[in-house]
mmCIF file of C-alpha atoms and ligand atoms in Angstrom:
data_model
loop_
_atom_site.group_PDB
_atom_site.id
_atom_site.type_symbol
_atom_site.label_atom_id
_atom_site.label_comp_id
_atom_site.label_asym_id
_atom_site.label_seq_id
_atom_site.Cartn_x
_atom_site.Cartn_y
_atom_site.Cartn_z
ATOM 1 C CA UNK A 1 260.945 133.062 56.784
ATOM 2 C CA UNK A 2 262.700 130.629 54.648
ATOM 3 C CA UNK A 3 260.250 130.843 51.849
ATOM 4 C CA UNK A 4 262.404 131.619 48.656
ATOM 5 C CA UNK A 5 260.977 134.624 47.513
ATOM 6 C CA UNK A 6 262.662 138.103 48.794
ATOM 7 C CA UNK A 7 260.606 140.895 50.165
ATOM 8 C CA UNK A 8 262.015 144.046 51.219
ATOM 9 C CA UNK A 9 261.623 147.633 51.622
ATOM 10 C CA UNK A 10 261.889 149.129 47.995
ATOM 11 C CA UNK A 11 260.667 153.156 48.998
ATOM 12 C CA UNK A 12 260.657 155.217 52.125
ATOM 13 C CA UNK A 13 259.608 158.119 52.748
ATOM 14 C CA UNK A 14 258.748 160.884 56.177
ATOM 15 C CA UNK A 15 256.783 164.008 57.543
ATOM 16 C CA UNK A 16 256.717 165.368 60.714
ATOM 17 C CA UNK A 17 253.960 168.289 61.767
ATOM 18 C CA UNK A 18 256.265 171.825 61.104
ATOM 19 C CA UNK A 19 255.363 172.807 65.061
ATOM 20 C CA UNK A 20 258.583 172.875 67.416
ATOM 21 C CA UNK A 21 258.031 172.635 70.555
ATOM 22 C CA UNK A 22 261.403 172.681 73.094
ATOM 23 C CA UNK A 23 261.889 171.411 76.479
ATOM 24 C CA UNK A 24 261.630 175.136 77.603
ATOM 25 C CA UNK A 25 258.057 175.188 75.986
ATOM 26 C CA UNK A 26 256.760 172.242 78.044
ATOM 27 C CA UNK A 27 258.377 173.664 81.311
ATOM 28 C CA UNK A 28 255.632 176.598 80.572
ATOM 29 C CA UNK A 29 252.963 173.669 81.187
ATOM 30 C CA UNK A 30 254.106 171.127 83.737
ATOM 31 C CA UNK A 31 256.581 171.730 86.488
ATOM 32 C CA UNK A 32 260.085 170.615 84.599
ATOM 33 C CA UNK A 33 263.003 171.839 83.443
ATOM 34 C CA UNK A 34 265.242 171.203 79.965
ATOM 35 C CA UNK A 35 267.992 169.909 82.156
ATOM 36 C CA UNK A 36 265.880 167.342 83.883
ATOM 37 C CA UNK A 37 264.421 165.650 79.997
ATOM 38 C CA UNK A 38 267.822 166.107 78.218
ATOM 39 C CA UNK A 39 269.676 163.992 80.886
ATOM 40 C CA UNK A 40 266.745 161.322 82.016
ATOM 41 C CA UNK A 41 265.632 160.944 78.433
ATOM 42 C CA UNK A 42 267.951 162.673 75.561
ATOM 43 C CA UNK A 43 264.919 164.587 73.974
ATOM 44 C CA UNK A 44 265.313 168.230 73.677
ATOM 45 C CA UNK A 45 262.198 169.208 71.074
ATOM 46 C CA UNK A 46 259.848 167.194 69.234
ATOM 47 C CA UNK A 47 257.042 168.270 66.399
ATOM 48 C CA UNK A 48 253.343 168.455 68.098
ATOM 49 C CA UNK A 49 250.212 168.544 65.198
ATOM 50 C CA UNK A 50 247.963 171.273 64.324
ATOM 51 C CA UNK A 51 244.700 171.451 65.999
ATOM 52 C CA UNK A 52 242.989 170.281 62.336
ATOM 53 C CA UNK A 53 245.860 167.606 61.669
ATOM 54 C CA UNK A 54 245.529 163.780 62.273
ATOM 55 C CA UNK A 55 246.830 160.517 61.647
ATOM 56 C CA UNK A 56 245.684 160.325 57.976
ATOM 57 C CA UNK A 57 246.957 163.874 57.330
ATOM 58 C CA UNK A 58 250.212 162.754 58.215
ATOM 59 C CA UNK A 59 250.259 159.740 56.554
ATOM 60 C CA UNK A 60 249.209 161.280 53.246
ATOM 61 C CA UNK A 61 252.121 163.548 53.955
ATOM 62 C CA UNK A 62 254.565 160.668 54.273
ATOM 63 C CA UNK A 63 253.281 159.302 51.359
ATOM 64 C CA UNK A 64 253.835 162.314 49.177
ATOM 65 C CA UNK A 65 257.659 162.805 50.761
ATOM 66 C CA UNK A 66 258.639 158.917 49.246
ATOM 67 C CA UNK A 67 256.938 159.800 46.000
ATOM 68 C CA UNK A 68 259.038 163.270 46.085
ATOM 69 C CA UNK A 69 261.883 161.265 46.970
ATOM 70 C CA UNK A 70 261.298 157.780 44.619
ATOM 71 C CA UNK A 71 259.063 159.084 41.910
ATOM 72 C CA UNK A 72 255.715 159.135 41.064
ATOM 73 C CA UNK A 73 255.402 155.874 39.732
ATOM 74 C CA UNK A 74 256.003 153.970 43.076
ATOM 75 C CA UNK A 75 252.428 153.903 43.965
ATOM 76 C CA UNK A 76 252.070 152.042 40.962
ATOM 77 C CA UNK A 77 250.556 148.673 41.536
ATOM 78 C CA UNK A 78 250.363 149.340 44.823
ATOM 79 C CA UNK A 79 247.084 146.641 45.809
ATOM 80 C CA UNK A 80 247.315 147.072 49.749
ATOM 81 C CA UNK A 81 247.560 149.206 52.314
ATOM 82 C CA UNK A 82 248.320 149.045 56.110
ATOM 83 C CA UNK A 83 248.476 151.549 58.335
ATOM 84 C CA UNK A 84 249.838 151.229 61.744
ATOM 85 C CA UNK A 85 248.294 153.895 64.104
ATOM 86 C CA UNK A 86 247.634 154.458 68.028
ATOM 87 C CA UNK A 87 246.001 157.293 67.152
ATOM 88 C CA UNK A 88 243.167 156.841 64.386
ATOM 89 C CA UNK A 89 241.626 159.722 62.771
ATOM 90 C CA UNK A 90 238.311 157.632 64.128
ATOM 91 C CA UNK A 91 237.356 153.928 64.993
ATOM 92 C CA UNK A 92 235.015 153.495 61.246
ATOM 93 C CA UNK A 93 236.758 153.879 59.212
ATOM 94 C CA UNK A 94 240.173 152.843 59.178
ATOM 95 C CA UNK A 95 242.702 155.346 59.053
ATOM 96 C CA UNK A 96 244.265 152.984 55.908
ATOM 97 C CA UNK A 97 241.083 153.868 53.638
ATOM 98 C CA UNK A 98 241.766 157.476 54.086
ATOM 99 C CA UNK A 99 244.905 157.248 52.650
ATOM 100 C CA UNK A 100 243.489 154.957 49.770
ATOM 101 C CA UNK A 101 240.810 157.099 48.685
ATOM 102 C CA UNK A 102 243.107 159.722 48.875
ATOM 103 C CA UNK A 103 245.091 158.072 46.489
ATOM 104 C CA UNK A 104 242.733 156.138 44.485
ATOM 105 C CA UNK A 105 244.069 153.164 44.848
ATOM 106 C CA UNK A 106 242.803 150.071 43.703
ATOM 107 C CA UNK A 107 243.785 148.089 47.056
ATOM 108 C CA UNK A 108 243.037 146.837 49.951
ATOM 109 C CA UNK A 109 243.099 148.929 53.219
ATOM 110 C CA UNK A 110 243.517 148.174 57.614
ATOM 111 C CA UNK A 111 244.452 149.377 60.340
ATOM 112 C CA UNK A 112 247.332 147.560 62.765
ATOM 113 C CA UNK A 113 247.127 148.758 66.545
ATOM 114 C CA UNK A 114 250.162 147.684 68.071
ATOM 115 C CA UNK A 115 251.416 150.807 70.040
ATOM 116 C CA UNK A 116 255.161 152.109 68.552
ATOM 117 C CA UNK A 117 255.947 148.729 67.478
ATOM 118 C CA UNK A 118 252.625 149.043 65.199
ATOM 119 C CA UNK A 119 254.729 149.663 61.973
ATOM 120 C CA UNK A 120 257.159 146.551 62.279
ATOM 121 C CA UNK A 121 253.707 144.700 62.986
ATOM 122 C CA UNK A 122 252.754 146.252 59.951
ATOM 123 C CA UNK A 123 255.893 145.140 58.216
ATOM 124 C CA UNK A 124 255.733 141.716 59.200
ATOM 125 C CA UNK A 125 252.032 141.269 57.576
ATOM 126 C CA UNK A 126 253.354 143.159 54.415
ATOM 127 C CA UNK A 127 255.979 140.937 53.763
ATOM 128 C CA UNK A 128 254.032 137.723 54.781
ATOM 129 C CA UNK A 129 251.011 138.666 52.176
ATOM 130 C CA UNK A 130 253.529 139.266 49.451
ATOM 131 C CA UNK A 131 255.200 136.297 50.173
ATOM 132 C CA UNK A 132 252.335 134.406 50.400
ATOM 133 C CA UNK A 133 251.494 135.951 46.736
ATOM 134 C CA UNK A 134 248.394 137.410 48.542
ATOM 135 C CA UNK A 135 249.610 141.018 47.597
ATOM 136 C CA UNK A 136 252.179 142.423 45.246
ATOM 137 C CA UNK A 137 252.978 145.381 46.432
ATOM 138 C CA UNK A 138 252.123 146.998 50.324
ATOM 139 C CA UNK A 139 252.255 150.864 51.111
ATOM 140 C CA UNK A 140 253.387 150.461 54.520
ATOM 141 C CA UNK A 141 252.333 153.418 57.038
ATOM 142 C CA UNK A 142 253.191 154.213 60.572
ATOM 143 C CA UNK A 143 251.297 157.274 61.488
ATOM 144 C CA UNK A 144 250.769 158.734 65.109
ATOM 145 C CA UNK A 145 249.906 161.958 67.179
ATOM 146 C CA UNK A 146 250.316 161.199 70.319
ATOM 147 C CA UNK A 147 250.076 165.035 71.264
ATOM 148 C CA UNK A 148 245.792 164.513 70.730
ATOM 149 C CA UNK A 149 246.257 161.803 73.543
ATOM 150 C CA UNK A 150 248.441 162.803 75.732
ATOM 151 C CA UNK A 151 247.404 164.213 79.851
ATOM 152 C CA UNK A 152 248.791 167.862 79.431
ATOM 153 C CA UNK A 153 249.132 167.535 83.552
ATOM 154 C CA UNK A 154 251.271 164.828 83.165
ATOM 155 C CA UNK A 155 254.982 166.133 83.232
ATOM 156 C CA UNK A 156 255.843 161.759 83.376
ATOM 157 C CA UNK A 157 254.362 161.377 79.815
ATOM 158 C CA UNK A 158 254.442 164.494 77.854
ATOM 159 C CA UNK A 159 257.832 165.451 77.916
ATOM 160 C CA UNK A 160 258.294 162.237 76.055
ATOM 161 C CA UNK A 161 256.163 161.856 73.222
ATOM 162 C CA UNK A 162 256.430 164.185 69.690
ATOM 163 C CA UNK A 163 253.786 163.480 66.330
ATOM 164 C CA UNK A 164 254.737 162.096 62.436
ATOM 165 C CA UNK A 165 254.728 159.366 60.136
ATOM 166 C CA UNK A 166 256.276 156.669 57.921
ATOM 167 C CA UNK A 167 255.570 155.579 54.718
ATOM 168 C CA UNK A 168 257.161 152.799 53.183
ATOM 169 C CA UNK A 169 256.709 150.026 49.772
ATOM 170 C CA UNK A 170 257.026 146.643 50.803
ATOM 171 C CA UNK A 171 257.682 144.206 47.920
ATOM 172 C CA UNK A 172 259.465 141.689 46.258
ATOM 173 C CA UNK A 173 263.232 142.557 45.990
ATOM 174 C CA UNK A 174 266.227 140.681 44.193
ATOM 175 C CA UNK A 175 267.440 137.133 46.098
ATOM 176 C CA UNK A 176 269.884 137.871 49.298
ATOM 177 C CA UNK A 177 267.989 141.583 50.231
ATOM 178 C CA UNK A 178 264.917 142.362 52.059
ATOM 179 C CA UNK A 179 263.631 140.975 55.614
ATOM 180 C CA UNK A 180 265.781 138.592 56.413
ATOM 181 C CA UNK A 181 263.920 137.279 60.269
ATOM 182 C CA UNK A 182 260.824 138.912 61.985
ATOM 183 C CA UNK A 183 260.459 138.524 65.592
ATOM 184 C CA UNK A 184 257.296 139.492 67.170
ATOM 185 C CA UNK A 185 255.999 139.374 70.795
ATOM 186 C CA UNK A 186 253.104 140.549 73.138
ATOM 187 C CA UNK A 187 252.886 140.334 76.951
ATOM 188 C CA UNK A 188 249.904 141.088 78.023
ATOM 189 C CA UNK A 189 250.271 141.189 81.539
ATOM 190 C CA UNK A 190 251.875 144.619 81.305
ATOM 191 C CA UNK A 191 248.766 145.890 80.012
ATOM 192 C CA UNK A 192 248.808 147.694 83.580
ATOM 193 C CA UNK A 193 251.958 149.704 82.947
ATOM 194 C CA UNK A 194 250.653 151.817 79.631
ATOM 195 C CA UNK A 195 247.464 151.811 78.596
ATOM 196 C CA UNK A 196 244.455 154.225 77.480
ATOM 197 C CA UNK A 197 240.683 153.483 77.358
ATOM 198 C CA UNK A 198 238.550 153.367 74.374
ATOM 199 C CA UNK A 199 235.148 151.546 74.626
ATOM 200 C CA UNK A 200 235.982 149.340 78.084
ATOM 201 C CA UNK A 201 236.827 151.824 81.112
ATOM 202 C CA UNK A 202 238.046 149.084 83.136
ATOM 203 C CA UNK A 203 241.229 146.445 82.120
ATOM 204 C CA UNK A 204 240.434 142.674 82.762
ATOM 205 C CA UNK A 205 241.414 142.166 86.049
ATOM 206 C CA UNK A 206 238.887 145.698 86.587
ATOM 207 C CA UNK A 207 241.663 148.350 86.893
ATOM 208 C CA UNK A 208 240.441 151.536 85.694
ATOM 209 C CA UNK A 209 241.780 152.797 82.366
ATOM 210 C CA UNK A 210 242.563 156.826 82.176
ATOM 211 C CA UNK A 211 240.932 159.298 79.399
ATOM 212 C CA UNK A 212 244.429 159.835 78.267
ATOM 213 C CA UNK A 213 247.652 157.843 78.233
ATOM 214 C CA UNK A 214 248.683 156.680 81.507
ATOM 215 C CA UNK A 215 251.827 155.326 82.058
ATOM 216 C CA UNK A 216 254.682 153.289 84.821
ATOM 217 C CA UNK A 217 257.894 154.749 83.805
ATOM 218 C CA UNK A 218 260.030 152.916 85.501
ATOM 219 C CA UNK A 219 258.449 149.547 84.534
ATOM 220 C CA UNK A 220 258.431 150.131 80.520
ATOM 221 C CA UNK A 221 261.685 151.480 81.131
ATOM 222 C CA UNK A 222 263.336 148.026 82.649
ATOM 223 C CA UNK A 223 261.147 146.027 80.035
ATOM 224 C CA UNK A 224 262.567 148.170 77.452
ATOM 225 C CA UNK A 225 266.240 147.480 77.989
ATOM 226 C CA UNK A 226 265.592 144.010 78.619
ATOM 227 C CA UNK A 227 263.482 143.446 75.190
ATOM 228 C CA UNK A 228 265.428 145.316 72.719
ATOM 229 C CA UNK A 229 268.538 143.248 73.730
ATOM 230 C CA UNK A 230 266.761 139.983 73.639
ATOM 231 C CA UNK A 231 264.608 140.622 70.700
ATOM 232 C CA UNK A 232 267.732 142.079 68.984
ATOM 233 C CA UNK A 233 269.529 139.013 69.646
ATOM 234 C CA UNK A 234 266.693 136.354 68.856
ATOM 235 C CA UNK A 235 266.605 138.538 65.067
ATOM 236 C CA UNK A 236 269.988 138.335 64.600
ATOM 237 C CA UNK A 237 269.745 134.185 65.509
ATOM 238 C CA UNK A 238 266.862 133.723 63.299
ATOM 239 C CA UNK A 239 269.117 135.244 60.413
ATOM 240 C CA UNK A 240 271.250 132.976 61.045
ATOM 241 C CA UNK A 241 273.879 136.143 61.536
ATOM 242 C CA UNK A 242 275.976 137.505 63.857
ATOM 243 C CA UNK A 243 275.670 140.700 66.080
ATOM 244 C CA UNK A 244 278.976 141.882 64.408
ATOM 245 C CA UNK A 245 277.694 141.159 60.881
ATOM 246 C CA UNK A 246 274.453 143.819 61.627
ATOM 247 C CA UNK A 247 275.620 147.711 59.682
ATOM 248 C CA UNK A 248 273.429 149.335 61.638
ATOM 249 C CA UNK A 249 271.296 149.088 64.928
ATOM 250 C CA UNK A 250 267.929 151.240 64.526
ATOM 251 C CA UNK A 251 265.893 150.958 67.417
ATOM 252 C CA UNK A 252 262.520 152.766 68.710
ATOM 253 C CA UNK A 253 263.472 156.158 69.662
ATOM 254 C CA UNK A 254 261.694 156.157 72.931
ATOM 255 C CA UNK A 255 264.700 157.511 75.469
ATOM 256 C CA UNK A 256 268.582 157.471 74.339
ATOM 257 C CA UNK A 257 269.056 156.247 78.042
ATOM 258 C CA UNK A 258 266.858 153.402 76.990
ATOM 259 C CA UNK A 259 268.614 153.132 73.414
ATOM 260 C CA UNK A 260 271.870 153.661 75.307
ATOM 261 C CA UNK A 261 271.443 150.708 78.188
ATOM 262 C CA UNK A 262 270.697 148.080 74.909
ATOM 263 C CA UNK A 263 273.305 149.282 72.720
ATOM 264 C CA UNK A 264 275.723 148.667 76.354
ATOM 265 C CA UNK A 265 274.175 145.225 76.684
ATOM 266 C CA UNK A 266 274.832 144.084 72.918
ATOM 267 C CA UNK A 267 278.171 145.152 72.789
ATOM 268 C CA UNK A 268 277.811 147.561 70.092
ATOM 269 C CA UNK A 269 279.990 150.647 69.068
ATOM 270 C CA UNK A 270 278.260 154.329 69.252
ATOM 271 C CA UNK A 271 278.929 154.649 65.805
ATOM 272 C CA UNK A 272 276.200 151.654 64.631
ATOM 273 C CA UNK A 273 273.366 153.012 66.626
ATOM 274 C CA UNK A 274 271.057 155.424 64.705
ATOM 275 C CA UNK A 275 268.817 157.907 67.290
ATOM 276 C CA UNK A 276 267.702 161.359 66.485
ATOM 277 C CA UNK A 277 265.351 161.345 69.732
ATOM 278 C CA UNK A 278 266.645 164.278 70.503
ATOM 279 C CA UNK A 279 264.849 166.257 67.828
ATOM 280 C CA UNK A 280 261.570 164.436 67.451
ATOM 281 C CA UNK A 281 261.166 162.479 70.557
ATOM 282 C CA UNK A 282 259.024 159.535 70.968
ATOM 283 C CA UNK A 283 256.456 159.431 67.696
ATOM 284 C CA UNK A 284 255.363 155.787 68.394
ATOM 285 C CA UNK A 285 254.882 153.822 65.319
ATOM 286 C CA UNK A 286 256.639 156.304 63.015
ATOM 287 C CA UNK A 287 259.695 156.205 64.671
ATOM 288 C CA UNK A 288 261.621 153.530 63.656
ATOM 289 C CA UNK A 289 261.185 154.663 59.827
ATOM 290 C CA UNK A 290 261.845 158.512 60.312
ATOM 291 C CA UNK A 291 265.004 156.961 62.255
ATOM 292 C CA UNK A 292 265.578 154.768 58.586
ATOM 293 C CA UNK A 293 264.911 157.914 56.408
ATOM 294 C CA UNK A 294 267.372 160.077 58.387
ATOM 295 C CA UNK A 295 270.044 157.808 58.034
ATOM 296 C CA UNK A 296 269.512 156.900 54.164
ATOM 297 C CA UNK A 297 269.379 160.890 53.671
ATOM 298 C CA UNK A 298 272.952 161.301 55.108
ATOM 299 C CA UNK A 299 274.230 158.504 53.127
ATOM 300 C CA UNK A 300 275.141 156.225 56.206
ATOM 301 C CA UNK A 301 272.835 152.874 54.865
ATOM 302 C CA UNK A 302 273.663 151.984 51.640
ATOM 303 C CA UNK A 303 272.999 149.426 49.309
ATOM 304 C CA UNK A 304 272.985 145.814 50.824
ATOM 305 C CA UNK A 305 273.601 146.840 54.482
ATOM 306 C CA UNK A 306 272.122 144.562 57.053
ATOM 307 C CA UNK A 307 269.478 146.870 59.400
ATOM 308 C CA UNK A 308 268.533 145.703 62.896
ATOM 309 C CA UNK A 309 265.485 146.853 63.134
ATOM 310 C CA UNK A 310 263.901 146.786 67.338
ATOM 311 C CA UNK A 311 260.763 148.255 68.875
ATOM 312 C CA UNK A 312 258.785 148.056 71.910
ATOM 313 C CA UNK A 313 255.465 149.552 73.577
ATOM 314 C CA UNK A 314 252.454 149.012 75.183
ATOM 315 C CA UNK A 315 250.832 145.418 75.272
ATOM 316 C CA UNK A 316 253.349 145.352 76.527
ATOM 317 C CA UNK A 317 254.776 144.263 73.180
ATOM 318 C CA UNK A 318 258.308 144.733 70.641
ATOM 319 C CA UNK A 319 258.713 143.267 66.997
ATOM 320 C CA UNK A 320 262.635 143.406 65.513
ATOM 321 C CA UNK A 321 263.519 142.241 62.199
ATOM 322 C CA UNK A 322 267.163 141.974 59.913
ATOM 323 C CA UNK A 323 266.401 143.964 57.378
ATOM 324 C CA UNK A 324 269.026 143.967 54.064
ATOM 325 C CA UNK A 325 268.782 147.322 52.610
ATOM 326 C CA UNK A 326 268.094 147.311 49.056
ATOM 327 C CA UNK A 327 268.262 150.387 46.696
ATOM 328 C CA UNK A 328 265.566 150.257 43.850
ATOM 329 C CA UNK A 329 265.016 152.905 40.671
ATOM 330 C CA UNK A 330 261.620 153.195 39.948
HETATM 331 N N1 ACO B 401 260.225 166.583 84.920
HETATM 332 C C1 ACO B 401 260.678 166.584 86.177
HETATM 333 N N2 ACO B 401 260.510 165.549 87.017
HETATM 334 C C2 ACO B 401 259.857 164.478 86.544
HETATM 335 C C3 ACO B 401 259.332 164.416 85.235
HETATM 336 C C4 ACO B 401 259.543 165.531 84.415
HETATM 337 N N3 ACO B 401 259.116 165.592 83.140
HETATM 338 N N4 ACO B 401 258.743 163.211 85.056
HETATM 339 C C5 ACO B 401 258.865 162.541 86.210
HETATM 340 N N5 ACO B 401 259.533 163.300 87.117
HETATM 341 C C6 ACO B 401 259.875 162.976 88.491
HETATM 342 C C7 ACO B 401 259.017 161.881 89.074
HETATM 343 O O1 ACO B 401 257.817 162.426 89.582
HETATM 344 C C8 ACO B 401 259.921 161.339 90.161
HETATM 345 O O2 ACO B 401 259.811 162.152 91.284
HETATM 346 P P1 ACO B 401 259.742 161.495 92.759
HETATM 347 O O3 ACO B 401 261.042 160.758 92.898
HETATM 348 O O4 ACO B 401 259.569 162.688 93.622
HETATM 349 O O5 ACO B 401 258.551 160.581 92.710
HETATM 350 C C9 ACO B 401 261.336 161.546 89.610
HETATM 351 O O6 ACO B 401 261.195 162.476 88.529
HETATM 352 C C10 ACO B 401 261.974 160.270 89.093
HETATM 353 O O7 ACO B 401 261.015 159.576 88.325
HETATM 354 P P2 ACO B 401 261.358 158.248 87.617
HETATM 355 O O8 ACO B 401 260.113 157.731 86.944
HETATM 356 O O9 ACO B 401 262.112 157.324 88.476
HETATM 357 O O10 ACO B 401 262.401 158.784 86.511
HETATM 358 P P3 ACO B 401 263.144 157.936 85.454
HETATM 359 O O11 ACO B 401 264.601 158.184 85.583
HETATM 360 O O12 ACO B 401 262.653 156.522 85.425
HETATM 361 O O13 ACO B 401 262.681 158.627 84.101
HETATM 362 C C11 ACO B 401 261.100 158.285 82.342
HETATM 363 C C12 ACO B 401 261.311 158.696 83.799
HETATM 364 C C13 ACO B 401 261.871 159.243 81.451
HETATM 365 C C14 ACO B 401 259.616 158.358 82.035
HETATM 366 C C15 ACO B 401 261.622 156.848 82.152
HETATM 367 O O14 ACO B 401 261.123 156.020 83.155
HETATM 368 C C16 ACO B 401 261.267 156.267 80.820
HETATM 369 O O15 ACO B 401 261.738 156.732 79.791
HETATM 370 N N6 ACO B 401 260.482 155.170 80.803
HETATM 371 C C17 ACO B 401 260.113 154.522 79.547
HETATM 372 C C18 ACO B 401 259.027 155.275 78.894
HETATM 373 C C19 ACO B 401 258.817 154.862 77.469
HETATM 374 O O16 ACO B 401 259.736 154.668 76.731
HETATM 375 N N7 ACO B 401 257.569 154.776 77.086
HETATM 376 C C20 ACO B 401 257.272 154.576 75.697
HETATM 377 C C21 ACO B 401 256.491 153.405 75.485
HETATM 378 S S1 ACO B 401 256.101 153.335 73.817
HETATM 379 C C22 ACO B 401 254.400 153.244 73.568
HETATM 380 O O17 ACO B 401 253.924 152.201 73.206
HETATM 381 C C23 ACO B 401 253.528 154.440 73.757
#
């Protein structure tokens, strides 16, 4: 990105579904216990949609917490939207013109599938069609329910996953803040380890592809730790920073074992690392920004802090990006 305009993250804002559901809930379903998730993964409750609530809901949602929190006049000029989903409300339309009708904007509107590094995907095209002078403004979404999708047999997969959304303005922002690198990466030939069927019931190579999510734990879980390191690192390179320089490390909140094995492999103090896992487990392509909002809310990023930002999912695929926090009035 060496371009000389700025774009950055100007507005952020949240929602997760108001249903709790704990560890001991879950052990009502599938043979496991709170002691066995809270050790192998960290999570200990996470928020689950209502029967009638989707990806769009929650988007809108997220969209009305950043004007709550920035004003109403940040959707103001707002000429595209992109919405990063696993889970759309349907296949036509996109989930994206949902939210723009509900809105009435006068923008553009797609969907990014890209598993829980769809928002960073998302991020990436924001910033390159502002840069590019394409677009002026982006509202940003990561929305996903992973609860409508999930094998309620499956103790390996739904003890891990919870439901929200992001919402975020990307934009131009003064010289010295905003994305700073963009790394982005797909294997494909992990397709095998975490996957779901749509239209195709088979995978190229013809391995069948499950009604609902299927997933290798232990394979995503060594790809994990190996690809938030490396992508964390290659970021930080293409920034042309250092790891020490970084304010704060916010990474997909998948697993805090996962989270925990990186952070060990970078070198980096507890105290950098930003995971609430715990509360809201996995919630795929919102997670990295509810992560973001939490931390902003308690005061710990501040103006002109330098964000790792690292996620990774199925594809297999990750995206991580410097991000230089900037704070904006609107
Ligand atoms: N409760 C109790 N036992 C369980 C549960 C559960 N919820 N889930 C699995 N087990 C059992 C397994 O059946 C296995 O039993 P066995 O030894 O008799 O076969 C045993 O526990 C150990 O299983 P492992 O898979 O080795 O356990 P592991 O320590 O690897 O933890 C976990 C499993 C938590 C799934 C881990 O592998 C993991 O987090 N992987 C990464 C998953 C991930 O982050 N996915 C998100 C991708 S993002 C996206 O794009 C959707």
């Amino acid at each position: 990105m060496t371009q000389a305009l700025s774009v950055g993250i100007t507005a952020l804002g949240t929602y997760v579904p108001s249903k709790v559901v704990t560890n001991h809930d879950l052990a009502q379903l599938v043979e496991t216990s709170d002691e066995w998730i809270v050790t192998r993964t960290g999570i200990r409750e996470r928020h689950f949609s209502a029967e009638d609530e989707f990806a769009s809901h929650m988007a809108i949602h997220a969209t009305e917490n950043m004007i709550a929190k920035h004003g109403s006049a940040v959707l103001d000029g707002v000429d595209l939207v992109i919405l990063a989903t696993s889970t759309p409300d349907a296949l036509l339309p996109a989930t994206a013109a949902i939210v723009q009708n509900h809105f009435k904007l006068k923008a553009g509107a797609f969907d990014v599938i890209a598993a829980c590094p769809g928002w960073m995907y998302a991020l990436s095209a924001a910033a390159a069609y502002v840069k590019s002078g394409m677009a002026k403004k982006v509202l940003t979404i990561g929305s996903d329910a992973l609860s409508k999708i999930l094998n309620w047999e499956d103790r390996g997969t739904l003890v891990l996953f919870g439901d929200g959304a992001c919402a975020a303005i990307v934009e131009a922002v003064p010289e010295g803040y905003g994305f700073k690198s963009f790394v982005l990466g797909a294997d494909g030939e992990g397709a095998k380890h975490l996957n779901m069927r749509c239209i195709n019931t088979t995978l190229p190579d013809g391995s069948p592809l499950t009604e609902k999510v299927s997933m290798n734990g232990r394979e995503v879980f060594k790809f994990a730790v190996r690809v938030m390191s490396s992508a964390t690192r290659e970021a930080v390179a293409q920034a042309g920073m250092r790891l020490e320089e970084i304010a704060y490390f916010v990474p997909h909140q998948a697993n805090f074992r996962i989270i925990d094995a990186a952070r060990s492999s970078l070198e980096l103090p507890l105290d950098k690392v930003v995971s609430n896992v715990e509360r809201y487990g996995n919630t795929s392509a919102a997670s990295v920004g509810i992560a973001m909002r939490e931390a902003l809310d308690d005061g710990r990023i501040k103006d002109g802090d330098d964000l790792l930002l690292v996620s990774f999912g199925a594809g297999l695929s990750w995206a991580s990006s410097v991000l230089r926090w900037h704070v904006k009035t609107f």
